[in-house]
Amino acid sequence: MFTGIVQGTAEVIACRRHEGFMQLELELPPARASALETGASIAVNGTCLTITSFKGRHVCFDLIDTTLELTNLGELKPGDRVNFERAARIGDEIGGHLMSGHILCCARISRIEASEHNHHIHFEIPQAAAPYLLPKGFVGLNGCSLTLAEVDNQRGEFGISLIPETLSQTTFGSLQPGARVNLEVDPQTQAIVDTVKRYLVQRG
């Protein structure tokens, strides 16, 4: 499990591509590269990945076809930076909301409104996520636990507002309109919405 509090960014060192498969190699910052273990989980742009090997600060992961289809990880290239979070441990502070690292789909940035003190990013609402995006609800975007500032169904957009600390610790400050961001819906919201749906269907 993860908390949605991104611990920093990591540099993409290599993307070894095969048919429906990719081996991803990242370099973690020194402060976050201790006590690594093969088989441990790290959220990369919010996607739960398993460490297959590591040497020093370099960590490798295997990405199968499903992961490449559902997420933006297949678009990475050497030199890119990604958000990461090491798996949470019992007793850790939950500063965001509990996240599984299971990406539902990607959301595309439609527009950005930036000023000296404010940074608002608007996304096209993906059909798969539409029932679970509620004003003031939680959402995971590229691994960040965020509150939805607005949901405009008429425009087909939802928006988030980012503080300077989030911009400095993540890749959000460098994203541009058209970029695709990994989206994980809040599991509690998803469970409630799906339960109500099933109940209404049963009631006719």
PDB file of C-alpha atoms in Angstrom:
ATOM      1  CA  MET A   1       0.000   0.000   0.000  1.00  0.00           C
ATOM      2  CA  PHE A   2       0.970   3.628  -0.519  1.00  0.00           C
ATOM      3  CA  THR A   3      -0.020   6.940   1.048  1.00  0.00           C
ATOM      4  CA  GLY A   4      -0.055   9.124  -2.053  1.00  0.00           C
ATOM      5  CA  ILE A   5       2.645  11.372  -0.603  1.00  0.00           C
ATOM      6  CA  VAL A   6       5.285  11.338  -3.335  1.00  0.00           C
ATOM      7  CA  GLN A   7       8.809  11.092  -1.913  1.00  0.00           C
ATOM      8  CA  GLY A   8      10.511  12.758  -4.845  1.00  0.00           C
ATOM      9  CA  THR A   9      11.399  12.128  -8.467  1.00  0.00           C
ATOM     10  CA  ALA A  10      13.670   9.511 -10.001  1.00  0.00           C
ATOM     11  CA  GLU A  11      15.515   9.638 -13.313  1.00  0.00           C
ATOM     12  CA  VAL A  12      14.779   7.109 -16.045  1.00  0.00           C
ATOM     13  CA  ILE A  13      18.090   5.450 -16.954  1.00  0.00           C
ATOM     14  CA  ALA A  14      16.897   2.850 -19.472  1.00  0.00           C
ATOM     15  CA  CYS A  15      13.742   1.503 -21.137  1.00  0.00           C
ATOM     16  CA  ARG A  16      14.521  -1.893 -22.645  1.00  0.00           C
ATOM     17  CA  ARG A  17      11.565  -2.639 -24.908  1.00  0.00           C
ATOM     18  CA  HIS A  18      10.388  -6.010 -26.158  1.00  0.00           C
ATOM     19  CA  GLU A  19       7.111  -7.201 -27.684  1.00  0.00           C
ATOM     20  CA  GLY A  20       4.449  -6.321 -25.075  1.00  0.00           C
ATOM     21  CA  PHE A  21       7.101  -5.992 -22.369  1.00  0.00           C
ATOM     22  CA  MET A  22       9.530  -3.385 -21.032  1.00  0.00           C
ATOM     23  CA  GLN A  23      12.343  -3.420 -18.501  1.00  0.00           C
ATOM     24  CA  LEU A  24      12.513  -0.060 -16.726  1.00  0.00           C
ATOM     25  CA  GLU A  25      15.618   1.138 -14.887  1.00  0.00           C
ATOM     26  CA  LEU A  26      15.505   4.130 -12.531  1.00  0.00           C
ATOM     27  CA  GLU A  27      18.055   5.967 -10.417  1.00  0.00           C
ATOM     28  CA  LEU A  28      16.665   6.877  -6.987  1.00  0.00           C
ATOM     29  CA  PRO A  29      17.949   9.859  -4.991  1.00  0.00           C
ATOM     30  CA  PRO A  30      20.510   8.883  -2.303  1.00  0.00           C
ATOM     31  CA  ALA A  31      18.162   9.567   0.616  1.00  0.00           C
ATOM     32  CA  ARG A  32      15.595   7.056  -0.695  1.00  0.00           C
ATOM     33  CA  ALA A  33      17.854   4.242  -1.917  1.00  0.00           C
ATOM     34  CA  SER A  34      18.603   2.439   1.376  1.00  0.00           C
ATOM     35  CA  ALA A  35      17.268  -0.980   2.404  1.00  0.00           C
ATOM     36  CA  LEU A  36      16.168  -1.933  -1.103  1.00  0.00           C
ATOM     37  CA  GLU A  37      15.041  -5.528  -1.607  1.00  0.00           C
ATOM     38  CA  THR A  38      14.225  -7.633  -4.644  1.00  0.00           C
ATOM     39  CA  GLY A  39      10.468  -8.222  -4.617  1.00  0.00           C
ATOM     40  CA  ALA A  40       9.678  -4.994  -2.755  1.00  0.00           C
ATOM     41  CA  SER A  41       7.137  -2.560  -4.204  1.00  0.00           C
ATOM     42  CA  ILE A  42       7.646   1.011  -5.362  1.00  0.00           C
ATOM     43  CA  ALA A  43       4.953   3.231  -6.871  1.00  0.00           C
ATOM     44  CA  VAL A  44       6.279   4.770 -10.097  1.00  0.00           C
ATOM     45  CA  ASN A  45       3.962   7.518 -11.366  1.00  0.00           C
ATOM     46  CA  GLY A  46       1.457   5.887  -9.042  1.00  0.00           C
ATOM     47  CA  THR A  47       1.840   2.409 -10.567  1.00  0.00           C
ATOM     48  CA  CYS A  48       2.782  -0.359  -8.135  1.00  0.00           C
ATOM     49  CA  LEU A  49       5.903  -2.044  -9.547  1.00  0.00           C
ATOM     50  CA  THR A  50       8.023  -4.870  -8.143  1.00  0.00           C
ATOM     51  CA  ILE A  51      11.801  -4.526  -7.878  1.00  0.00           C
ATOM     52  CA  THR A  52      13.377  -7.260 -10.009  1.00  0.00           C
ATOM     53  CA  SER A  53      16.995  -6.229  -9.381  1.00  0.00           C
ATOM     54  CA  PHE A  54      19.014  -3.334  -8.038  1.00  0.00           C
ATOM     55  CA  LYS A  55      22.602  -2.135  -7.747  1.00  0.00           C
ATOM     56  CA  GLY A  56      23.386   0.897  -5.652  1.00  0.00           C
ATOM     57  CA  ARG A  57      20.775   3.504  -6.476  1.00  0.00           C
ATOM     58  CA  HIS A  58      19.763   1.849  -9.763  1.00  0.00           C
ATOM     59  CA  VAL A  59      16.527  -0.135  -9.562  1.00  0.00           C
ATOM     60  CA  CYS A  60      14.956  -2.313 -12.274  1.00  0.00           C
ATOM     61  CA  PHE A  61      11.339  -3.322 -12.884  1.00  0.00           C
ATOM     62  CA  ASP A  62       9.521  -5.532 -15.409  1.00  0.00           C
ATOM     63  CA  LEU A  63       6.421  -4.033 -17.053  1.00  0.00           C
ATOM     64  CA  ILE A  64       3.985  -6.394 -18.769  1.00  0.00           C
ATOM     65  CA  ASP A  65       1.546  -5.560 -21.565  1.00  0.00           C
ATOM     66  CA  THR A  66      -1.400  -4.721 -19.263  1.00  0.00           C
ATOM     67  CA  THR A  67       0.681  -2.151 -17.369  1.00  0.00           C
ATOM     68  CA  LEU A  68       1.918  -0.608 -20.610  1.00  0.00           C
ATOM     69  CA  GLU A  69      -1.646  -0.357 -21.960  1.00  0.00           C
ATOM     70  CA  LEU A  70      -3.259   1.185 -18.860  1.00  0.00           C
ATOM     71  CA  THR A  71      -0.526   3.615 -17.770  1.00  0.00           C
ATOM     72  CA  ASN A  72       1.818   6.264 -19.165  1.00  0.00           C
ATOM     73  CA  LEU A  73       4.949   4.260 -18.317  1.00  0.00           C
ATOM     74  CA  GLY A  74       5.267   2.984 -21.877  1.00  0.00           C
ATOM     75  CA  GLU A  75       5.826   6.586 -23.027  1.00  0.00           C
ATOM     76  CA  LEU A  76       8.953   7.028 -20.886  1.00  0.00           C
ATOM     77  CA  LYS A  77      12.414   7.525 -22.338  1.00  0.00           C
ATOM     78  CA  PRO A  78      15.884   7.846 -20.782  1.00  0.00           C
ATOM     79  CA  GLY A  79      16.341  11.204 -19.079  1.00  0.00           C
ATOM     80  CA  ASP A  80      12.675  11.570 -18.112  1.00  0.00           C
ATOM     81  CA  ARG A  81      11.749  11.944 -14.460  1.00  0.00           C
ATOM     82  CA  VAL A  82       8.988  10.079 -12.654  1.00  0.00           C
ATOM     83  CA  ASN A  83       7.260  10.423  -9.297  1.00  0.00           C
ATOM     84  CA  PHE A  84       8.005   7.630  -6.852  1.00  0.00           C
ATOM     85  CA  GLU A  85       6.967   6.428  -3.406  1.00  0.00           C
ATOM     86  CA  ARG A  86       8.412   3.505  -1.470  1.00  0.00           C
ATOM     87  CA  ALA A  87       5.753   1.190  -0.014  1.00  0.00           C
ATOM     88  CA  ALA A  88       4.245   2.293   3.290  1.00  0.00           C
ATOM     89  CA  ARG A  89       5.088   0.417   6.482  1.00  0.00           C
ATOM     90  CA  ILE A  90       2.934  -0.198   9.538  1.00  0.00           C
ATOM     91  CA  GLY A  91       3.156   2.873  11.737  1.00  0.00           C
ATOM     92  CA  ASP A  92       3.900   5.307   8.896  1.00  0.00           C
ATOM     93  CA  GLU A  93       1.931   8.542   8.867  1.00  0.00           C
ATOM     94  CA  ILE A  94      -0.859   8.516   6.251  1.00  0.00           C
ATOM     95  CA  GLY A  95      -0.595  12.058   4.967  1.00  0.00           C
ATOM     96  CA  GLY A  96      -2.722  11.477   1.870  1.00  0.00           C
ATOM     97  CA  HIS A  97      -5.135   8.567   1.440  1.00  0.00           C
ATOM     98  CA  LEU A  98      -4.474   4.858   1.131  1.00  0.00           C
ATOM     99  CA  MET A  99      -3.644   3.881  -2.433  1.00  0.00           C
ATOM    100  CA  SER A 100      -3.020   0.477  -3.994  1.00  0.00           C
ATOM    101  CA  GLY A 101      -1.003   1.534  -7.018  1.00  0.00           C
ATOM    102  CA  HIS A 102      -3.565  -0.103  -9.330  1.00  0.00           C
ATOM    103  CA  ILE A 103      -4.136   2.391 -12.141  1.00  0.00           C
ATOM    104  CA  LEU A 104      -7.627   2.544 -13.642  1.00  0.00           C
ATOM    105  CA  CYS A 105      -6.784   4.629 -16.715  1.00  0.00           C
ATOM    106  CA  CYS A 106      -4.991   7.757 -17.892  1.00  0.00           C
ATOM    107  CA  ALA A 107      -6.343  11.312 -17.884  1.00  0.00           C
ATOM    108  CA  ARG A 108      -5.130  13.870 -20.423  1.00  0.00           C
ATOM    109  CA  ILE A 109      -4.317  17.453 -19.391  1.00  0.00           C
ATOM    110  CA  SER A 110      -6.645  19.834 -21.233  1.00  0.00           C
ATOM    111  CA  ARG A 111      -5.366  23.168 -19.907  1.00  0.00           C
ATOM    112  CA  ILE A 112      -3.194  24.729 -17.202  1.00  0.00           C
ATOM    113  CA  GLU A 113      -3.763  28.006 -15.367  1.00  0.00           C
ATOM    114  CA  ALA A 114      -0.569  29.136 -13.649  1.00  0.00           C
ATOM    115  CA  SER A 115       0.241  32.340 -11.781  1.00  0.00           C
ATOM    116  CA  GLU A 116       2.828  33.389  -9.214  1.00  0.00           C
ATOM    117  CA  HIS A 117       1.107  31.631  -6.312  1.00  0.00           C
ATOM    118  CA  ASN A 118      -1.422  29.298  -7.917  1.00  0.00           C
ATOM    119  CA  HIS A 119      -1.249  26.334 -10.270  1.00  0.00           C
ATOM    120  CA  HIS A 120      -4.484  24.817 -11.551  1.00  0.00           C
ATOM    121  CA  ILE A 121      -4.452  21.799 -13.869  1.00  0.00           C
ATOM    122  CA  HIS A 122      -7.554  20.683 -15.747  1.00  0.00           C
ATOM    123  CA  PHE A 123      -8.022  17.196 -17.193  1.00  0.00           C
ATOM    124  CA  GLU A 124     -10.402  15.591 -19.650  1.00  0.00           C
ATOM    125  CA  ILE A 125     -12.704  13.233 -17.723  1.00  0.00           C
ATOM    126  CA  PRO A 126     -11.984   9.634 -18.797  1.00  0.00           C
ATOM    127  CA  GLN A 127     -15.174   7.625 -19.286  1.00  0.00           C
ATOM    128  CA  ALA A 128     -13.906   4.789 -17.076  1.00  0.00           C
ATOM    129  CA  ALA A 129     -13.337   7.141 -14.133  1.00  0.00           C
ATOM    130  CA  ALA A 130     -16.321   9.491 -14.554  1.00  0.00           C
ATOM    131  CA  PRO A 131     -18.627   7.895 -11.924  1.00  0.00           C
ATOM    132  CA  TYR A 132     -15.925   8.137  -9.237  1.00  0.00           C
ATOM    133  CA  LEU A 133     -14.792  11.747  -9.699  1.00  0.00           C
ATOM    134  CA  LEU A 134     -16.684  13.858  -7.163  1.00  0.00           C
ATOM    135  CA  PRO A 135     -16.063  17.473  -6.052  1.00  0.00           C
ATOM    136  CA  LYS A 136     -13.791  17.514  -2.977  1.00  0.00           C
ATOM    137  CA  GLY A 137     -13.225  13.775  -3.391  1.00  0.00           C
ATOM    138  CA  PHE A 138      -9.848  12.043  -3.478  1.00  0.00           C
ATOM    139  CA  VAL A 139      -7.985  10.955  -6.587  1.00  0.00           C
ATOM    140  CA  GLY A 140      -4.501   9.595  -7.242  1.00  0.00           C
ATOM    141  CA  LEU A 141      -2.692  11.297 -10.144  1.00  0.00           C
ATOM    142  CA  ASN A 142       0.794  10.060 -11.073  1.00  0.00           C
ATOM    143  CA  GLY A 143       1.005   8.755  -7.521  1.00  0.00           C
ATOM    144  CA  CYS A 144      -0.047  11.980  -5.755  1.00  0.00           C
ATOM    145  CA  SER A 145      -2.999  11.934  -3.380  1.00  0.00           C
ATOM    146  CA  LEU A 146      -4.998  14.990  -4.405  1.00  0.00           C
ATOM    147  CA  THR A 147      -8.370  16.581  -3.703  1.00  0.00           C
ATOM    148  CA  LEU A 148     -10.560  17.384  -6.683  1.00  0.00           C
ATOM    149  CA  ALA A 149     -11.029  21.157  -6.762  1.00  0.00           C
ATOM    150  CA  GLU A 150     -13.809  20.904  -9.318  1.00  0.00           C
ATOM    151  CA  VAL A 151     -15.691  18.499 -11.562  1.00  0.00           C
ATOM    152  CA  ASP A 152     -17.366  20.130 -14.568  1.00  0.00           C
ATOM    153  CA  ASN A 153     -19.400  17.487 -16.349  1.00  0.00           C
ATOM    154  CA  GLN A 154     -20.679  20.000 -18.905  1.00  0.00           C
ATOM    155  CA  ARG A 155     -17.140  20.738 -20.067  1.00  0.00           C
ATOM    156  CA  GLY A 156     -16.065  17.156 -19.479  1.00  0.00           C
ATOM    157  CA  GLU A 157     -13.242  18.292 -17.183  1.00  0.00           C
ATOM    158  CA  PHE A 158     -12.035  17.911 -13.633  1.00  0.00           C
ATOM    159  CA  GLY A 159      -9.443  20.107 -11.975  1.00  0.00           C
ATOM    160  CA  ILE A 160      -6.870  20.125  -9.211  1.00  0.00           C
ATOM    161  CA  SER A 161      -5.005  22.945  -7.477  1.00  0.00           C
ATOM    162  CA  LEU A 162      -1.372  22.423  -6.497  1.00  0.00           C
ATOM    163  CA  ILE A 163       0.687  24.120  -3.799  1.00  0.00           C
ATOM    164  CA  PRO A 164       4.349  25.075  -4.443  1.00  0.00           C
ATOM    165  CA  GLU A 165       5.591  22.155  -2.290  1.00  0.00           C
ATOM    166  CA  THR A 166       3.818  19.630  -4.524  1.00  0.00           C
ATOM    167  CA  LEU A 167       5.222  21.294  -7.633  1.00  0.00           C
ATOM    168  CA  SER A 168       8.755  21.164  -6.242  1.00  0.00           C
ATOM    169  CA  GLN A 169       8.594  17.520  -5.133  1.00  0.00           C
ATOM    170  CA  THR A 170       6.869  16.058  -8.188  1.00  0.00           C
ATOM    171  CA  THR A 171       6.858  16.214 -11.979  1.00  0.00           C
ATOM    172  CA  PHE A 172       3.620  18.232 -12.107  1.00  0.00           C
ATOM    173  CA  GLY A 173       5.441  21.528 -12.567  1.00  0.00           C
ATOM    174  CA  SER A 174       6.910  20.368 -15.883  1.00  0.00           C
ATOM    175  CA  LEU A 175       3.785  18.797 -17.393  1.00  0.00           C
ATOM    176  CA  GLN A 176       2.142  20.467 -20.378  1.00  0.00           C
ATOM    177  CA  PRO A 177      -1.349  20.277 -21.958  1.00  0.00           C
ATOM    178  CA  GLY A 178      -1.757  17.005 -23.818  1.00  0.00           C
ATOM    179  CA  ALA A 179       0.296  14.984 -21.318  1.00  0.00           C
ATOM    180  CA  ARG A 180      -1.295  11.810 -19.994  1.00  0.00           C
ATOM    181  CA  VAL A 181      -1.349  11.219 -16.251  1.00  0.00           C
ATOM    182  CA  ASN A 182      -1.998   7.911 -14.448  1.00  0.00           C
ATOM    183  CA  LEU A 183      -5.274   7.952 -12.524  1.00  0.00           C
ATOM    184  CA  GLU A 184      -6.272   5.811  -9.526  1.00  0.00           C
ATOM    185  CA  VAL A 185      -9.722   6.413  -8.057  1.00  0.00           C
ATOM    186  CA  ASP A 186     -10.319   6.419  -4.313  1.00  0.00           C
ATOM    187  CA  PRO A 187     -11.206   2.770  -3.462  1.00  0.00           C
ATOM    188  CA  GLN A 188     -13.820   3.749  -0.866  1.00  0.00           C
ATOM    189  CA  THR A 189     -15.585   6.026  -3.349  1.00  0.00           C
ATOM    190  CA  GLN A 190     -15.446   3.286  -5.987  1.00  0.00           C
ATOM    191  CA  ALA A 191     -16.916   0.706  -3.589  1.00  0.00           C
ATOM    192  CA  ILE A 192     -19.793   2.994  -2.575  1.00  0.00           C
ATOM    193  CA  VAL A 193     -20.644   4.024  -6.145  1.00  0.00           C
ATOM    194  CA  ASP A 194     -20.525   0.435  -7.439  1.00  0.00           C
ATOM    195  CA  THR A 195     -22.656  -0.818  -4.519  1.00  0.00           C
ATOM    196  CA  VAL A 196     -25.313   1.839  -5.138  1.00  0.00           C
ATOM    197  CA  LYS A 197     -25.270   1.005  -8.864  1.00  0.00           C
ATOM    198  CA  ARG A 198     -25.846  -2.686  -8.182  1.00  0.00           C
ATOM    199  CA  TYR A 199     -28.644  -1.875  -5.725  1.00  0.00           C
ATOM    200  CA  LEU A 200     -30.429   0.376  -8.225  1.00  0.00           C
ATOM    201  CA  VAL A 201     -30.116  -2.250 -10.968  1.00  0.00           C
ATOM    202  CA  GLN A 202     -31.580  -4.875  -8.668  1.00  0.00           C
ATOM    203  CA  ARG A 203     -34.442  -2.524  -7.775  1.00  0.00           C
ATOM    204  CA  GLY A 204     -35.121  -1.998 -11.477  1.00  0.00           C
TER     205      GLY A 204
END
